[in-house]
Amino acid sequence: MYYYLLLHTLLLSLCIYNSILFSSQRFARWGLIYSTPITKSNACKTPCRHPSGTHSLPHGILATTSDLETRPLWASAAPNNRNSKHPLNLLAIPVGIKQRQVVDKIVKKFPSSDFVVMLFHYDGFVDGWKDLAWSSRAIHVSAINQTKWWFAKRFLHPDIVADYNYIFLWDEDLLVDNFDPKRYIDIVKEEGLEISQPALDPGKSEIYHPLTARIQGSKAHRRYYKTKGSGRCDDSSTAPPCVGWVEMMAPVFSKKAWPCVWHMIQNDLIHAWGLDRQFGYCAQGDRMKNIGVVDAEYIVHLGLPTLGGSNGNETLANSHRDESDRPKVRMQSYIEMQIFAKRWKDAANKDQCWIDPYQEQAN
């Protein structure tokens, strides 16, 4: 009797085990439970760096970057034809309808074969650009009364612009009669500049810093000299404002420099004042060598007050109101500069792992 019960128990246990095993295999096929993955090779022992939330996808299907190229609704070529030629650089400009003619001249200087054009409409008047020949191939983004740094932080993420060798993040009030973007890029490559800007014509520009003033007969320069007054600049100078930075109105960033600059842009500080003095930390090396001003291709800065100004479609009362807003915009810019300086100082003090590459030069 004892052996009979023992045998009966063993048979019953075996039936239950087989039933569970069969059900587990069936549920695994249905996707209701996960089975233990089988290691395919030793390479799988090293985990892939999948973006957050994508670990259930095969690595080869991940599209981690994008671009600003528009795609046709239908085409004879395959969608993933990587051999086709695409623009290699990006021109991004904040624009208002009042500067339409100036912007038109700027864009026409940048050939469509080499540049994607992106307009940031801070006044909302997108339709006012439709009749321009190049408008249909440009990317238009609109948000009322926002700066180019606000747009750049939200629409020029490094993963979006990863395909572009150079990013021209320009203001709208620039004259480009003496500027050729192709020759400019050739000089930038030859000089090894990761962050640069075209020189400003000091005789015609309304606003400019001495560092960015054009030097006649020069191809490019990286520093300026000041021998009188406070704040001397000479050959021994190693930091801004004497060397190692460019102004905010017409910077050009390389593919390597832009991710660093983008992460340094503060999400809430839309005027970005003070950011330019820290560009050297994104120069991919020595800021005294990798940041410079191109003299051979130069522009004119009109210095027009746009944000906080009128858009040309308001009443006289609104126009006066906008004129009174301009000092408020400038004051906010100063406040943001002080906030950014404090954030930088606090971050440098709190980060125990960070070593200032320019601390020795400062000392």
mmCIF file of C-alpha atoms in Angstrom:
data_model
loop_
_atom_site.group_PDB
_atom_site.id
_atom_site.type_symbol
_atom_site.label_atom_id
_atom_site.label_comp_id
_atom_site.label_asym_id
_atom_site.label_seq_id
_atom_site.Cartn_x
_atom_site.Cartn_y
_atom_site.Cartn_z
ATOM 1 C CA MET A 1 0.000 0.000 0.000
ATOM 2 C CA TYR A 2 2.849 2.384 0.897
ATOM 3 C CA TYR A 3 4.644 1.813 -2.427
ATOM 4 C CA TYR A 4 1.375 2.272 -4.285
ATOM 5 C CA LEU A 5 0.817 5.702 -2.755
ATOM 6 C CA LEU A 6 4.401 6.722 -3.421
ATOM 7 C CA LEU A 7 4.159 5.712 -7.071
ATOM 8 C CA HIS A 8 0.846 7.530 -7.428
ATOM 9 C CA THR A 9 2.374 10.693 -5.974
ATOM 10 C CA LEU A 10 5.356 10.544 -8.320
ATOM 11 C CA LEU A 11 3.143 10.069 -11.370
ATOM 12 C CA LEU A 12 0.912 12.964 -10.334
ATOM 13 C CA SER A 13 3.942 15.252 -9.834
ATOM 14 C CA LEU A 14 5.292 14.311 -13.247
ATOM 15 C CA CYS A 15 1.971 15.162 -14.886
ATOM 16 C CA ILE A 16 1.826 18.541 -13.173
ATOM 17 C CA TYR A 17 5.452 19.346 -14.217
ATOM 18 C CA ASN A 18 4.783 18.452 -17.860
ATOM 19 C CA SER A 19 1.623 20.526 -17.820
ATOM 20 C CA ILE A 20 3.451 23.576 -16.443
ATOM 21 C CA LEU A 21 6.327 23.168 -18.921
ATOM 22 C CA PHE A 22 3.955 22.904 -21.859
ATOM 23 C CA SER A 23 1.975 25.939 -20.727
ATOM 24 C CA SER A 24 5.136 28.016 -20.202
ATOM 25 C CA GLN A 25 6.371 27.243 -23.694
ATOM 26 C CA ARG A 26 2.992 28.040 -25.171
ATOM 27 C CA PHE A 27 2.642 31.308 -23.245
ATOM 28 C CA ALA A 28 6.143 32.308 -24.277
ATOM 29 C CA ARG A 29 5.163 31.854 -27.924
ATOM 30 C CA TRP A 30 2.087 33.973 -27.323
ATOM 31 C CA GLY A 31 4.232 36.709 -25.759
ATOM 32 C CA LEU A 32 2.472 36.477 -22.393
ATOM 33 C CA ILE A 33 5.644 35.686 -20.480
ATOM 34 C CA TYR A 34 9.326 36.255 -21.147
ATOM 35 C CA SER A 35 11.590 33.272 -21.483
ATOM 36 C CA THR A 36 15.246 33.431 -20.503
ATOM 37 C CA PRO A 37 17.208 34.699 -23.522
ATOM 38 C CA ILE A 38 19.881 32.483 -24.967
ATOM 39 C CA THR A 39 23.327 34.033 -25.184
ATOM 40 C CA LYS A 40 24.335 34.066 -28.832
ATOM 41 C CA SER A 41 28.001 34.911 -28.421
ATOM 42 C CA ASN A 42 30.534 36.325 -26.055
ATOM 43 C CA ALA A 43 29.905 39.777 -27.594
ATOM 44 C CA CYS A 44 26.462 39.797 -25.986
ATOM 45 C CA LYS A 45 28.033 39.683 -22.534
ATOM 46 C CA THR A 46 28.962 43.349 -23.034
ATOM 47 C CA PRO A 47 25.714 45.323 -22.737
ATOM 48 C CA CYS A 48 24.839 47.671 -25.607
ATOM 49 C CA ARG A 49 24.363 51.317 -24.760
ATOM 50 C CA HIS A 50 20.690 51.537 -25.647
ATOM 51 C CA PRO A 51 18.855 54.804 -25.012
ATOM 52 C CA SER A 52 16.492 54.670 -22.074
ATOM 53 C CA GLY A 53 13.363 52.665 -22.798
ATOM 54 C CA THR A 54 14.724 50.902 -25.913
ATOM 55 C CA HIS A 55 16.287 47.770 -24.417
ATOM 56 C CA SER A 56 13.545 45.597 -25.918
ATOM 57 C CA LEU A 57 14.591 46.606 -29.459
ATOM 58 C CA PRO A 58 17.391 45.088 -31.555
ATOM 59 C CA HIS A 59 20.314 47.490 -31.689
ATOM 60 C CA GLY A 60 20.330 47.756 -35.491
ATOM 61 C CA ILE A 61 16.802 49.191 -35.651
ATOM 62 C CA LEU A 62 17.589 52.155 -33.397
ATOM 63 C CA ALA A 63 17.530 55.500 -35.228
ATOM 64 C CA THR A 64 19.300 57.686 -32.675
ATOM 65 C CA THR A 65 19.730 60.765 -34.873
ATOM 66 C CA SER A 66 17.635 62.742 -37.330
ATOM 67 C CA ASP A 67 17.982 65.782 -39.605
ATOM 68 C CA LEU A 68 16.016 68.732 -40.933
ATOM 69 C CA GLU A 69 15.664 67.487 -44.489
ATOM 70 C CA THR A 70 12.108 67.409 -45.789
ATOM 71 C CA ARG A 71 10.922 64.194 -47.453
ATOM 72 C CA PRO A 72 8.553 63.845 -50.450
ATOM 73 C CA LEU A 73 5.250 62.032 -50.013
ATOM 74 C CA TRP A 74 6.259 59.774 -52.881
ATOM 75 C CA ALA A 75 9.547 59.195 -54.699
ATOM 76 C CA SER A 76 11.112 56.826 -57.185
ATOM 77 C CA ALA A 77 14.241 56.378 -55.058
ATOM 78 C CA ALA A 78 14.281 54.218 -51.951
ATOM 79 C CA PRO A 79 13.667 56.206 -48.707
ATOM 80 C CA ASN A 80 16.956 55.041 -47.220
ATOM 81 C CA ASN A 81 19.115 55.886 -50.204
ATOM 82 C CA ARG A 82 22.210 57.054 -48.331
ATOM 83 C CA ASN A 83 24.202 57.666 -51.485
ATOM 84 C CA SER A 84 22.111 60.691 -52.479
ATOM 85 C CA LYS A 85 23.709 64.066 -51.751
ATOM 86 C CA HIS A 86 22.226 66.023 -48.872
ATOM 87 C CA PRO A 87 23.089 69.509 -47.590
ATOM 88 C CA LEU A 88 26.060 69.328 -45.239
ATOM 89 C CA ASN A 89 25.525 72.493 -43.198
ATOM 90 C CA LEU A 90 22.768 74.436 -41.434
ATOM 91 C CA LEU A 91 21.833 78.106 -41.449
ATOM 92 C CA ALA A 92 19.414 79.007 -38.635
ATOM 93 C CA ILE A 93 18.139 82.578 -38.185
ATOM 94 C CA PRO A 94 15.519 84.209 -35.942
ATOM 95 C CA VAL A 95 13.415 86.419 -38.202
ATOM 96 C CA GLY A 96 10.738 89.090 -38.113
ATOM 97 C CA ILE A 97 8.788 90.262 -41.133
ATOM 98 C CA LYS A 98 10.335 93.754 -40.940
ATOM 99 C CA GLN A 99 13.770 92.308 -41.788
ATOM 100 C CA ARG A 100 12.451 90.300 -44.725
ATOM 101 C CA GLN A 101 14.646 91.948 -47.362
ATOM 102 C CA VAL A 102 17.825 91.621 -45.292
ATOM 103 C CA VAL A 103 17.136 87.953 -44.539
ATOM 104 C CA ASP A 104 16.350 87.289 -48.194
ATOM 105 C CA LYS A 105 19.816 88.508 -49.153
ATOM 106 C CA ILE A 106 21.423 86.389 -46.443
ATOM 107 C CA VAL A 107 19.689 83.169 -47.479
ATOM 108 C CA LYS A 108 20.470 83.711 -51.163
ATOM 109 C CA LYS A 109 24.177 83.696 -50.270
ATOM 110 C CA PHE A 110 23.906 80.142 -48.929
ATOM 111 C CA PRO A 111 23.530 77.589 -51.773
ATOM 112 C CA SER A 112 20.744 75.051 -51.277
ATOM 113 C CA SER A 113 23.086 72.244 -52.328
ATOM 114 C CA ASP A 114 25.197 72.803 -49.213
ATOM 115 C CA PHE A 115 22.861 74.374 -46.648
ATOM 116 C CA VAL A 116 19.574 73.624 -44.952
ATOM 117 C CA VAL A 117 17.806 76.860 -43.987
ATOM 118 C CA MET A 118 15.771 77.129 -40.793
ATOM 119 C CA LEU A 119 13.849 80.267 -39.861
ATOM 120 C CA PHE A 120 12.734 80.997 -36.311
ATOM 121 C CA HIS A 121 9.721 83.334 -36.607
ATOM 122 C CA TYR A 122 9.551 85.326 -33.392
ATOM 123 C CA ASP A 123 6.653 87.506 -34.639
ATOM 124 C CA GLY A 124 4.372 84.763 -35.962
ATOM 125 C CA PHE A 125 4.201 86.104 -39.529
ATOM 126 C CA VAL A 126 5.121 82.917 -41.377
ATOM 127 C CA ASP A 127 2.874 83.469 -44.390
ATOM 128 C CA GLY A 128 4.653 86.718 -45.221
ATOM 129 C CA TRP A 129 7.642 84.735 -46.492
ATOM 130 C CA LYS A 130 5.852 82.355 -48.827
ATOM 131 C CA ASP A 131 6.467 84.298 -52.034
ATOM 132 C CA LEU A 132 10.256 84.101 -51.705
ATOM 133 C CA ALA A 133 11.771 81.540 -54.064
ATOM 134 C CA TRP A 134 13.627 79.630 -51.344
ATOM 135 C CA SER A 135 10.857 79.700 -48.721
ATOM 136 C CA SER A 136 9.327 76.338 -49.639
ATOM 137 C CA ARG A 137 12.591 74.496 -48.966
ATOM 138 C CA ALA A 138 13.204 76.233 -45.633
ATOM 139 C CA ILE A 139 12.076 74.911 -42.264
ATOM 140 C CA HIS A 140 9.767 77.397 -40.540
ATOM 141 C CA VAL A 141 9.264 77.392 -36.769
ATOM 142 C CA SER A 142 7.124 80.002 -35.047
ATOM 143 C CA ALA A 143 6.909 81.123 -31.411
ATOM 144 C CA ILE A 144 6.028 84.671 -30.398
ATOM 145 C CA ASN A 145 8.777 86.842 -28.848
ATOM 146 C CA GLN A 146 11.359 84.098 -28.375
ATOM 147 C CA THR A 147 15.087 84.448 -28.957
ATOM 148 C CA LYS A 148 17.276 82.337 -31.214
ATOM 149 C CA TRP A 149 18.747 80.641 -28.146
ATOM 150 C CA TRP A 150 15.263 79.618 -27.014
ATOM 151 C CA PHE A 151 14.654 78.135 -30.473
ATOM 152 C CA ALA A 152 18.101 76.532 -30.621
ATOM 153 C CA LYS A 153 17.667 74.793 -27.270
ATOM 154 C CA ARG A 154 14.360 73.284 -28.363
ATOM 155 C CA PHE A 155 14.845 72.573 -32.057
ATOM 156 C CA LEU A 156 18.590 72.101 -32.604
ATOM 157 C CA HIS A 157 19.259 69.164 -30.300
ATOM 158 C CA PRO A 158 22.617 67.549 -31.189
ATOM 159 C CA ASP A 159 20.847 64.366 -32.286
ATOM 160 C CA ILE A 160 18.754 66.391 -34.747
ATOM 161 C CA VAL A 161 21.645 68.301 -36.321
ATOM 162 C CA ALA A 162 24.257 65.531 -36.101
ATOM 163 C CA ASP A 163 24.567 65.308 -39.901
ATOM 164 C CA TYR A 164 25.626 68.936 -40.355
ATOM 165 C CA ASN A 165 29.299 69.835 -40.385
ATOM 166 C CA TYR A 166 28.759 73.496 -39.498
ATOM 167 C CA ILE A 167 25.881 75.324 -37.841
ATOM 168 C CA PHE A 168 25.527 79.020 -38.639
ATOM 169 C CA LEU A 169 23.384 80.430 -35.814
ATOM 170 C CA TRP A 170 23.015 83.992 -37.028
ATOM 171 C CA ASP A 171 21.008 87.097 -36.230
ATOM 172 C CA GLU A 172 18.817 88.645 -38.896
ATOM 173 C CA ASP A 173 20.393 92.128 -39.035
ATOM 174 C CA LEU A 174 23.526 91.249 -41.000
ATOM 175 C CA LEU A 175 24.701 92.463 -44.413
ATOM 176 C CA VAL A 176 26.577 89.853 -46.428
ATOM 177 C CA ASP A 177 27.814 91.714 -49.517
ATOM 178 C CA ASN A 178 31.402 90.653 -48.779
ATOM 179 C CA PHE A 179 30.697 87.162 -47.527
ATOM 180 C CA ASP A 180 30.889 83.792 -49.262
ATOM 181 C CA PRO A 181 29.912 80.799 -47.073
ATOM 182 C CA LYS A 182 31.883 78.238 -49.092
ATOM 183 C CA ARG A 183 35.104 80.234 -48.915
ATOM 184 C CA TYR A 184 34.396 80.868 -45.249
ATOM 185 C CA ILE A 185 34.163 77.136 -44.490
ATOM 186 C CA ASP A 186 37.361 76.495 -46.454
ATOM 187 C CA ILE A 187 39.204 79.023 -44.272
ATOM 188 C CA VAL A 188 37.693 77.622 -41.071
ATOM 189 C CA LYS A 189 38.906 74.138 -41.994
ATOM 190 C CA GLU A 190 42.338 75.425 -42.970
ATOM 191 C CA GLU A 191 42.686 77.351 -39.693
ATOM 192 C CA GLY A 192 41.316 74.499 -37.572
ATOM 193 C CA LEU A 193 38.541 76.617 -36.027
ATOM 194 C CA GLU A 194 35.815 74.757 -34.140
ATOM 195 C CA ILE A 195 33.983 77.957 -33.141
ATOM 196 C CA SER A 196 34.240 81.053 -35.313
ATOM 197 C CA GLN A 197 32.501 84.049 -36.800
ATOM 198 C CA PRO A 198 33.030 86.317 -39.793
ATOM 199 C CA ALA A 199 34.731 89.589 -38.966
ATOM 200 C CA LEU A 200 32.636 92.749 -38.697
ATOM 201 C CA ASP A 201 33.300 95.777 -40.855
ATOM 202 C CA PRO A 202 34.180 98.400 -38.203
ATOM 203 C CA GLY A 203 33.394 101.273 -40.540
ATOM 204 C CA LYS A 204 29.780 100.210 -41.192
ATOM 205 C CA SER A 205 28.762 98.038 -38.223
ATOM 206 C CA GLU A 206 26.721 99.706 -35.500
ATOM 207 C CA ILE A 207 27.740 97.318 -32.721
ATOM 208 C CA TYR A 208 30.839 95.175 -32.421
ATOM 209 C CA HIS A 209 33.573 94.193 -30.004
ATOM 210 C CA PRO A 210 37.194 95.088 -30.844
ATOM 211 C CA LEU A 211 38.047 91.383 -30.997
ATOM 212 C CA THR A 212 35.626 90.800 -33.890
ATOM 213 C CA ALA A 213 36.556 93.902 -35.918
ATOM 214 C CA ARG A 214 38.008 93.063 -39.331
ATOM 215 C CA ILE A 215 41.757 93.301 -39.803
ATOM 216 C CA GLN A 216 42.472 94.275 -43.407
ATOM 217 C CA GLY A 217 44.880 92.018 -45.243
ATOM 218 C CA SER A 218 44.411 89.207 -42.729
ATOM 219 C CA LYS A 219 42.812 85.816 -43.378
ATOM 220 C CA ALA A 220 41.844 85.188 -39.753
ATOM 221 C CA HIS A 221 42.783 86.286 -36.249
ATOM 222 C CA ARG A 222 42.271 84.968 -32.728
ATOM 223 C CA ARG A 223 43.113 87.850 -30.377
ATOM 224 C CA TYR A 224 43.119 91.604 -30.152
ATOM 225 C CA TYR A 225 45.468 94.038 -28.458
ATOM 226 C CA LYS A 226 44.646 96.776 -25.978
ATOM 227 C CA THR A 227 47.478 98.826 -24.502
ATOM 228 C CA LYS A 228 45.591 101.691 -22.878
ATOM 229 C CA GLY A 229 43.099 101.891 -20.050
ATOM 230 C CA SER A 230 42.044 99.054 -17.776
ATOM 231 C CA GLY A 231 42.008 95.459 -18.917
ATOM 232 C CA ARG A 232 45.140 95.188 -21.079
ATOM 233 C CA CYS A 233 45.247 92.624 -23.899
ATOM 234 C CA ASP A 234 48.584 91.463 -25.274
ATOM 235 C CA ASP A 235 50.443 88.338 -26.349
ATOM 236 C CA SER A 236 50.404 86.979 -22.800
ATOM 237 C CA SER A 237 46.593 87.160 -22.548
ATOM 238 C CA THR A 238 44.971 83.727 -22.371
ATOM 239 C CA ALA A 239 41.264 84.377 -21.766
ATOM 240 C CA PRO A 240 38.255 86.404 -22.964
ATOM 241 C CA PRO A 241 37.807 89.195 -23.822
ATOM 242 C CA CYS A 242 41.294 89.226 -25.299
ATOM 243 C CA VAL A 243 41.219 85.782 -26.913
ATOM 244 C CA GLY A 244 39.178 82.577 -27.053
ATOM 245 C CA TRP A 245 35.638 83.709 -27.818
ATOM 246 C CA VAL A 246 33.326 85.199 -30.468
ATOM 247 C CA GLU A 247 30.226 87.337 -30.244
ATOM 248 C CA MET A 248 26.632 86.133 -30.180
ATOM 249 C CA MET A 249 25.269 87.693 -33.362
ATOM 250 C CA ALA A 250 26.950 85.433 -35.962
ATOM 251 C CA PRO A 251 28.642 82.384 -34.393
ATOM 252 C CA VAL A 252 29.500 79.298 -36.448
ATOM 253 C CA PHE A 253 29.864 75.976 -34.632
ATOM 254 C CA SER A 254 31.453 72.792 -35.882
ATOM 255 C CA LYS A 255 29.779 69.415 -35.548
ATOM 256 C CA LYS A 256 32.127 68.594 -32.660
ATOM 257 C CA ALA A 257 31.608 71.856 -30.780
ATOM 258 C CA TRP A 258 27.827 72.150 -31.030
ATOM 259 C CA PRO A 259 26.807 69.350 -28.598
ATOM 260 C CA CYS A 260 28.900 71.004 -25.889
ATOM 261 C CA VAL A 261 27.414 74.440 -26.604
ATOM 262 C CA TRP A 262 23.862 73.064 -26.725
ATOM 263 C CA HIS A 263 24.207 71.465 -23.308
ATOM 264 C CA MET A 264 25.605 74.720 -21.912
ATOM 265 C CA ILE A 265 22.586 76.732 -23.099
ATOM 266 C CA GLN A 266 20.292 77.138 -20.100
ATOM 267 C CA ASN A 267 16.695 76.231 -20.820
ATOM 268 C CA ASP A 268 15.245 79.230 -18.962
ATOM 269 C CA LEU A 269 17.868 81.866 -19.824
ATOM 270 C CA ILE A 270 16.641 82.710 -23.309
ATOM 271 C CA HIS A 271 18.944 85.678 -23.978
ATOM 272 C CA ALA A 272 22.055 83.573 -23.242
ATOM 273 C CA TRP A 273 24.156 86.557 -22.211
ATOM 274 C CA GLY A 274 27.480 85.388 -20.820
ATOM 275 C CA LEU A 275 27.422 82.167 -22.797
ATOM 276 C CA ASP A 276 29.918 83.502 -25.340
ATOM 277 C CA ARG A 277 32.629 84.010 -22.706
ATOM 278 C CA GLN A 278 32.470 80.255 -21.965
ATOM 279 C CA PHE A 279 32.625 79.076 -25.590
ATOM 280 C CA GLY A 280 36.269 78.180 -24.991
ATOM 281 C CA TYR A 281 35.226 75.164 -22.942
ATOM 282 C CA CYS A 282 33.563 73.779 -26.074
ATOM 283 C CA ALA A 283 36.455 74.472 -28.444
ATOM 284 C CA GLN A 284 37.576 70.822 -28.483
ATOM 285 C CA GLY A 285 41.020 71.819 -27.354
ATOM 286 C CA ASP A 286 42.911 75.046 -26.773
ATOM 287 C CA ARG A 287 40.524 77.993 -27.065
ATOM 288 C CA MET A 288 43.400 80.241 -28.104
ATOM 289 C CA LYS A 289 43.825 78.111 -31.239
ATOM 290 C CA ASN A 290 40.377 76.670 -31.988
ATOM 291 C CA ILE A 291 38.297 79.846 -31.726
ATOM 292 C CA GLY A 292 38.805 82.695 -34.176
ATOM 293 C CA VAL A 293 37.469 85.433 -36.412
ATOM 294 C CA VAL A 294 37.642 85.131 -40.213
ATOM 295 C CA ASP A 295 38.756 88.446 -41.747
ATOM 296 C CA ALA A 296 38.757 87.429 -45.414
ATOM 297 C CA GLU A 297 34.973 86.877 -45.356
ATOM 298 C CA TYR A 298 33.315 89.646 -43.402
ATOM 299 C CA ILE A 299 29.860 91.077 -42.696
ATOM 300 C CA VAL A 300 28.169 94.220 -41.383
ATOM 301 C CA HIS A 301 26.166 94.203 -38.155
ATOM 302 C CA LEU A 302 23.277 96.663 -38.384
ATOM 303 C CA GLY A 303 22.552 96.412 -34.660
ATOM 304 C CA LEU A 304 18.780 96.620 -35.058
ATOM 305 C CA PRO A 305 16.657 96.202 -31.901
ATOM 306 C CA THR A 306 14.184 93.516 -32.951
ATOM 307 C CA LEU A 307 12.894 91.560 -29.956
ATOM 308 C CA GLY A 308 10.716 93.835 -27.913
ATOM 309 C CA GLY A 309 10.273 96.049 -30.968
ATOM 310 C CA SER A 310 7.371 96.469 -33.346
ATOM 311 C CA ASN A 311 6.522 94.006 -36.111
ATOM 312 C CA GLY A 312 5.117 96.502 -38.585
ATOM 313 C CA ASN A 313 1.486 95.424 -38.238
ATOM 314 C CA GLU A 314 0.391 97.108 -35.025
ATOM 315 C CA THR A 315 -1.333 100.327 -34.114
ATOM 316 C CA LEU A 316 0.584 103.456 -33.160
ATOM 317 C CA ALA A 317 -0.259 102.858 -29.504
ATOM 318 C CA ASN A 318 1.178 99.349 -29.669
ATOM 319 C CA SER A 319 4.274 100.697 -31.410
ATOM 320 C CA HIS A 320 4.943 103.078 -28.509
ATOM 321 C CA ARG A 321 4.343 100.250 -26.065
ATOM 322 C CA ASP A 322 6.899 98.055 -27.863
ATOM 323 C CA GLU A 323 9.442 100.884 -27.840
ATOM 324 C CA SER A 324 9.088 101.041 -24.056
ATOM 325 C CA ASP A 325 9.614 97.274 -23.817
ATOM 326 C CA ARG A 326 13.116 97.368 -25.271
ATOM 327 C CA PRO A 327 14.817 98.605 -22.068
ATOM 328 C CA LYS A 328 13.022 95.796 -20.236
ATOM 329 C CA VAL A 329 14.469 93.261 -22.664
ATOM 330 C CA ARG A 330 17.959 94.628 -22.139
ATOM 331 C CA MET A 331 17.545 94.617 -18.368
ATOM 332 C CA GLN A 332 16.379 90.998 -18.485
ATOM 333 C CA SER A 333 19.470 90.147 -20.518
ATOM 334 C CA TYR A 334 21.713 91.616 -17.815
ATOM 335 C CA ILE A 335 19.840 89.723 -15.103
ATOM 336 C CA GLU A 336 20.202 86.465 -17.001
ATOM 337 C CA MET A 337 23.919 87.075 -17.446
ATOM 338 C CA GLN A 338 24.326 87.382 -13.679
ATOM 339 C CA ILE A 339 22.273 84.227 -13.113
ATOM 340 C CA PHE A 340 24.363 82.285 -15.624
ATOM 341 C CA ALA A 341 27.602 83.466 -14.018
ATOM 342 C CA LYS A 342 26.379 82.297 -10.603
ATOM 343 C CA ARG A 343 25.262 78.923 -11.987
ATOM 344 C CA TRP A 344 28.660 78.405 -13.587
ATOM 345 C CA LYS A 345 30.468 79.261 -10.371
ATOM 346 C CA ASP A 346 28.229 77.009 -8.274
ATOM 347 C CA ALA A 347 28.535 74.117 -10.740
ATOM 348 C CA ALA A 348 32.330 74.424 -10.812
ATOM 349 C CA ASN A 349 32.515 74.402 -7.010
ATOM 350 C CA LYS A 350 30.145 71.475 -6.502
ATOM 351 C CA ASP A 351 31.495 69.150 -9.190
ATOM 352 C CA GLN A 352 34.320 67.338 -7.429
ATOM 353 C CA CYS A 353 35.251 65.434 -10.574
ATOM 354 C CA TRP A 354 35.563 68.459 -12.878
ATOM 355 C CA ILE A 355 38.953 69.974 -13.567
ATOM 356 C CA ASP A 356 39.052 73.442 -15.114
ATOM 357 C CA PRO A 357 41.339 73.128 -18.164
ATOM 358 C CA TYR A 358 42.048 76.858 -18.032
ATOM 359 C CA GLN A 359 42.674 77.239 -14.321
ATOM 360 C CA GLU A 360 46.449 77.145 -14.779
ATOM 361 C CA GLN A 361 46.246 79.870 -17.441
ATOM 362 C CA ALA A 362 44.098 81.982 -15.136
ATOM 363 C CA ASN A 363 46.596 81.639 -12.319
#
